Short mmCIF file of C-alpha atoms in Angstrom, two decimals:
data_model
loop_
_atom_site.label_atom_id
_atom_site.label_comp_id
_atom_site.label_asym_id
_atom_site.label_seq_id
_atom_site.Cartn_x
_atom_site.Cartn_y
_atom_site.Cartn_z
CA UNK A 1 0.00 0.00 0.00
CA UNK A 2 2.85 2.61 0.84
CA UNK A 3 4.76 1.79 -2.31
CA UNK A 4 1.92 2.15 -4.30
CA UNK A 5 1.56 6.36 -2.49
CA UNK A 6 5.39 6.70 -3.01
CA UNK A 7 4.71 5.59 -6.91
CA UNK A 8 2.00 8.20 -7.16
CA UNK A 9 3.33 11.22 -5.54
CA UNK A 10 6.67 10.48 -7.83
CA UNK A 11 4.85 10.13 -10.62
CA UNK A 12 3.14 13.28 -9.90
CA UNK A 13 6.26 15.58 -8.60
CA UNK A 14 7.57 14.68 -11.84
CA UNK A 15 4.75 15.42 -14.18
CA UNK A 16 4.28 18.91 -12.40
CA UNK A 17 7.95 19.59 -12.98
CA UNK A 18 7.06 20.45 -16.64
CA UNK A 19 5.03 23.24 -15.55
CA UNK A 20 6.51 24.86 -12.28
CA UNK A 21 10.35 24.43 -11.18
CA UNK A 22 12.27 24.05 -8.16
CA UNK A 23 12.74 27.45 -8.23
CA UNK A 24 9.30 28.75 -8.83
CA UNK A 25 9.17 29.58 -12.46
CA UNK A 26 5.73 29.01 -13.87
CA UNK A 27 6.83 28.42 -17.60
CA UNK A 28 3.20 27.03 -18.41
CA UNK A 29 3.61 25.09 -21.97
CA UNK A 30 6.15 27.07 -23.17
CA UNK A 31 9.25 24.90 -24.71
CA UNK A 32 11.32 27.49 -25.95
CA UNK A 33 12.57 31.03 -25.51
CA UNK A 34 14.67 33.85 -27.33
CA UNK A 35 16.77 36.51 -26.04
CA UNK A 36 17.32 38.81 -28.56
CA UNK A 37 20.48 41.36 -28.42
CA UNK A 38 20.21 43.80 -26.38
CA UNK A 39 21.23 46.94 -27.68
CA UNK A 40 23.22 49.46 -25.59
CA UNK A 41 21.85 52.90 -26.00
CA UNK A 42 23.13 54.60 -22.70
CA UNK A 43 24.66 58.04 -23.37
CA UNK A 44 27.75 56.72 -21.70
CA UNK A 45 28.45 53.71 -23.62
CA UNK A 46 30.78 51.26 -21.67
CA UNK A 47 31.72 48.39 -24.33
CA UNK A 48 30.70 44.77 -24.17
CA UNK A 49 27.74 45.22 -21.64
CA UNK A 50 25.37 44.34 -24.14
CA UNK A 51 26.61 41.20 -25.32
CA UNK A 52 27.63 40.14 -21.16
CA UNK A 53 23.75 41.49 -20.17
CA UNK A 54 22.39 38.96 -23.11
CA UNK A 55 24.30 36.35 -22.36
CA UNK A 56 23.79 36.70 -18.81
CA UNK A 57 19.85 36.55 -19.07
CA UNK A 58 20.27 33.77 -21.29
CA UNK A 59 22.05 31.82 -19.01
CA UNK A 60 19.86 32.29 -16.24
CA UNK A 61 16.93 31.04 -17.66
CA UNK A 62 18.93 28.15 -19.49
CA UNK A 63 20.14 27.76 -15.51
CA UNK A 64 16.88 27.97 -14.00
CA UNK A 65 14.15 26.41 -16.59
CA UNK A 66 13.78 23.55 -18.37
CA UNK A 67 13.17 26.16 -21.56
CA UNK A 68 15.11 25.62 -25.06
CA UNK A 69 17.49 28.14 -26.39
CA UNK A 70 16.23 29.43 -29.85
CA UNK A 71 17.41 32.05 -32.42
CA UNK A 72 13.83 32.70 -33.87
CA UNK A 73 9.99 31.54 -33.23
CA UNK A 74 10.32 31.02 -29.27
CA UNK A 75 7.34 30.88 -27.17
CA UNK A 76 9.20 33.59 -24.62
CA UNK A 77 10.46 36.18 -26.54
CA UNK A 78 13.02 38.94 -24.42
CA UNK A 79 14.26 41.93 -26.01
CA UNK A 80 15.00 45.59 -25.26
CA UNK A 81 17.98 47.68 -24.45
CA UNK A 82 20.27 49.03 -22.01
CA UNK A 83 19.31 52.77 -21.33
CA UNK A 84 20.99 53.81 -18.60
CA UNK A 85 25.10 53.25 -17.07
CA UNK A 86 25.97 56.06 -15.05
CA UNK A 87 28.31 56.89 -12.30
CA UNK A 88 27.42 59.09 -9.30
CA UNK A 89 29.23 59.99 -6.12
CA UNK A 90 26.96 59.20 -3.65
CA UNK A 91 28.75 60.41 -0.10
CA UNK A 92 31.09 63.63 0.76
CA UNK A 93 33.94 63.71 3.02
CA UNK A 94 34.38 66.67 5.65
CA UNK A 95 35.88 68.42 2.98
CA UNK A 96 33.15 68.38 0.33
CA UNK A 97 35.37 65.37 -2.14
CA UNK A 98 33.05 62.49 -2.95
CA UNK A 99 33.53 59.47 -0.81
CA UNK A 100 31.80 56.93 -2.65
CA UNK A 101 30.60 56.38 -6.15
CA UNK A 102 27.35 54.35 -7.53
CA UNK A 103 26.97 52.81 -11.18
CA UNK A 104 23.50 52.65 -11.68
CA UNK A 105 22.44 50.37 -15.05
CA UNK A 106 19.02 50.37 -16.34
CA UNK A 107 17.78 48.37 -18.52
CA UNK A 108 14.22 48.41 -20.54
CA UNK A 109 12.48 45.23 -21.52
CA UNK A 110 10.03 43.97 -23.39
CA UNK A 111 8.95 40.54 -22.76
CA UNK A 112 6.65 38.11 -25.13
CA UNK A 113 4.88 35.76 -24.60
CA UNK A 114 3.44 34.25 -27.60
CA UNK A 115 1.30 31.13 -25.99
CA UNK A 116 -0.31 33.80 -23.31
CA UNK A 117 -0.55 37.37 -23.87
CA UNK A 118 -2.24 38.66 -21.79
CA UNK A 119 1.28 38.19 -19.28
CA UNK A 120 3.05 40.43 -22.45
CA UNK A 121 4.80 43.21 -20.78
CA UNK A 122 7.37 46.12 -21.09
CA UNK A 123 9.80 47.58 -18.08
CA UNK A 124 12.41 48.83 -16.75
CA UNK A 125 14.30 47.18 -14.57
CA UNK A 126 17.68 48.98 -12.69
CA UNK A 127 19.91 48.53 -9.70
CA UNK A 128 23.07 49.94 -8.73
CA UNK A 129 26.94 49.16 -7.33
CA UNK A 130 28.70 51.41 -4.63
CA UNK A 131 32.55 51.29 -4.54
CA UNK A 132 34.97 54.36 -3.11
CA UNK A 133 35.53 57.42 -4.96
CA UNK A 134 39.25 56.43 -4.46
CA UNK A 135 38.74 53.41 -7.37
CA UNK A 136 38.29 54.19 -11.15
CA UNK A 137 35.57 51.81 -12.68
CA UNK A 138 37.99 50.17 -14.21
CA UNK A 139 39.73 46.37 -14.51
CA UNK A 140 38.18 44.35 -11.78
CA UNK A 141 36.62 47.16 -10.11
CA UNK A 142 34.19 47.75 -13.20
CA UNK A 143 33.73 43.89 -13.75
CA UNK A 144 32.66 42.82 -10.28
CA UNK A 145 30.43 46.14 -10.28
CA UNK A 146 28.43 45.58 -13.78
CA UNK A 147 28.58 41.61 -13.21
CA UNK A 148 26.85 42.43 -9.63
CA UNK A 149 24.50 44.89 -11.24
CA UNK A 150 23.34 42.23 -14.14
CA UNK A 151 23.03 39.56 -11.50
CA UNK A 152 20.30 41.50 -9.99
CA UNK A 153 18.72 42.53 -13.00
CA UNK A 154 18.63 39.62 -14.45
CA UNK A 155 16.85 37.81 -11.69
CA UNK A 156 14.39 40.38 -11.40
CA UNK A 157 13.44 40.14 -14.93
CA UNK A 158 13.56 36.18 -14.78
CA UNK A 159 11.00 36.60 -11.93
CA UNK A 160 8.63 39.45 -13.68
CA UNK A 161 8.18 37.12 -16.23
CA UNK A 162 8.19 33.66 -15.24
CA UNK A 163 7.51 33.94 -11.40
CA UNK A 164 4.41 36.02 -11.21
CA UNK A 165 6.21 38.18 -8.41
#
């Protein structure tokens, strides 16, 4: 008798798994997805975000879904472009000299879904990276703060659009 419950609830953990994950993504029927390039039309233009921002959202999904990489025709389609990298100071010293600094990325994005609709949307999404006013954003500096930044970003897109959050 207690095999037979272990059988079912196996059976049905791993039929479920097609439509919800482990980590909450509702991907409904959906098989595939797109991430199209996203363009980077900041005034400041810092170069290679936009391919490491695409490839980053790519890989989270890939990471977190059981969803199919395509070029073309996806049932999730992601696009937009990177509006915003700026740098800030963000705290004074005594003596009036900035402190700290804050890159602030935002990015808008339009998201598709071609099996439902109705969860189509477009935003912006943005955070931000403190480090001293005494460091250029520069070398490892620049890459911890804009892989930080993405990290975020991308997670909060991942769960606008396939988490209901």
């Amino acid at each position: 008798m207690s095999k037979k419950i272990i059988v079912l609830i196996s059976l049905f953990a791993l039929t479920s798994c097609k439509y919800y994950s482990f980590t909450g993504a509702d991907i409904g029927n959906a098989e595939t997805f797109q991430v199209n390039y996203f363009q980077n039309n900041a005034q400041l233009v810092e170069p290679g975000i936009d391919r490491d921002f695409t490839l980053q959202l790519q890989d989270l999904i890939l990471s977190q879904t059981s969803l199919s990489l395509t070029n073309s025709n996806a049932d999730l389609i992601y696009e937009g472009e990177i509006t915003r990298y700026y740098v800030a100071p963000m705290t004074a010293t005594a003596d009036d000299r900035a402190a700290q600094n804050r890159l602030t990325i935002e990015v808008n994005v339009r998201y598709y879904n071609t099996l439902e609709p109705e969860k189509d949307f477009e935003k912006k999404f943005s955070f931000y990276f403190d480090f001293p006013a005494n460091q250029q954003l520069t070398g490892a500096t620049r890459d911890e703060a804009v892989t930080e930044v993405f990290t975020r970003i991308t997670q909060d897109i991942f769960n606008a659009s396939l988490t209901n959050w």
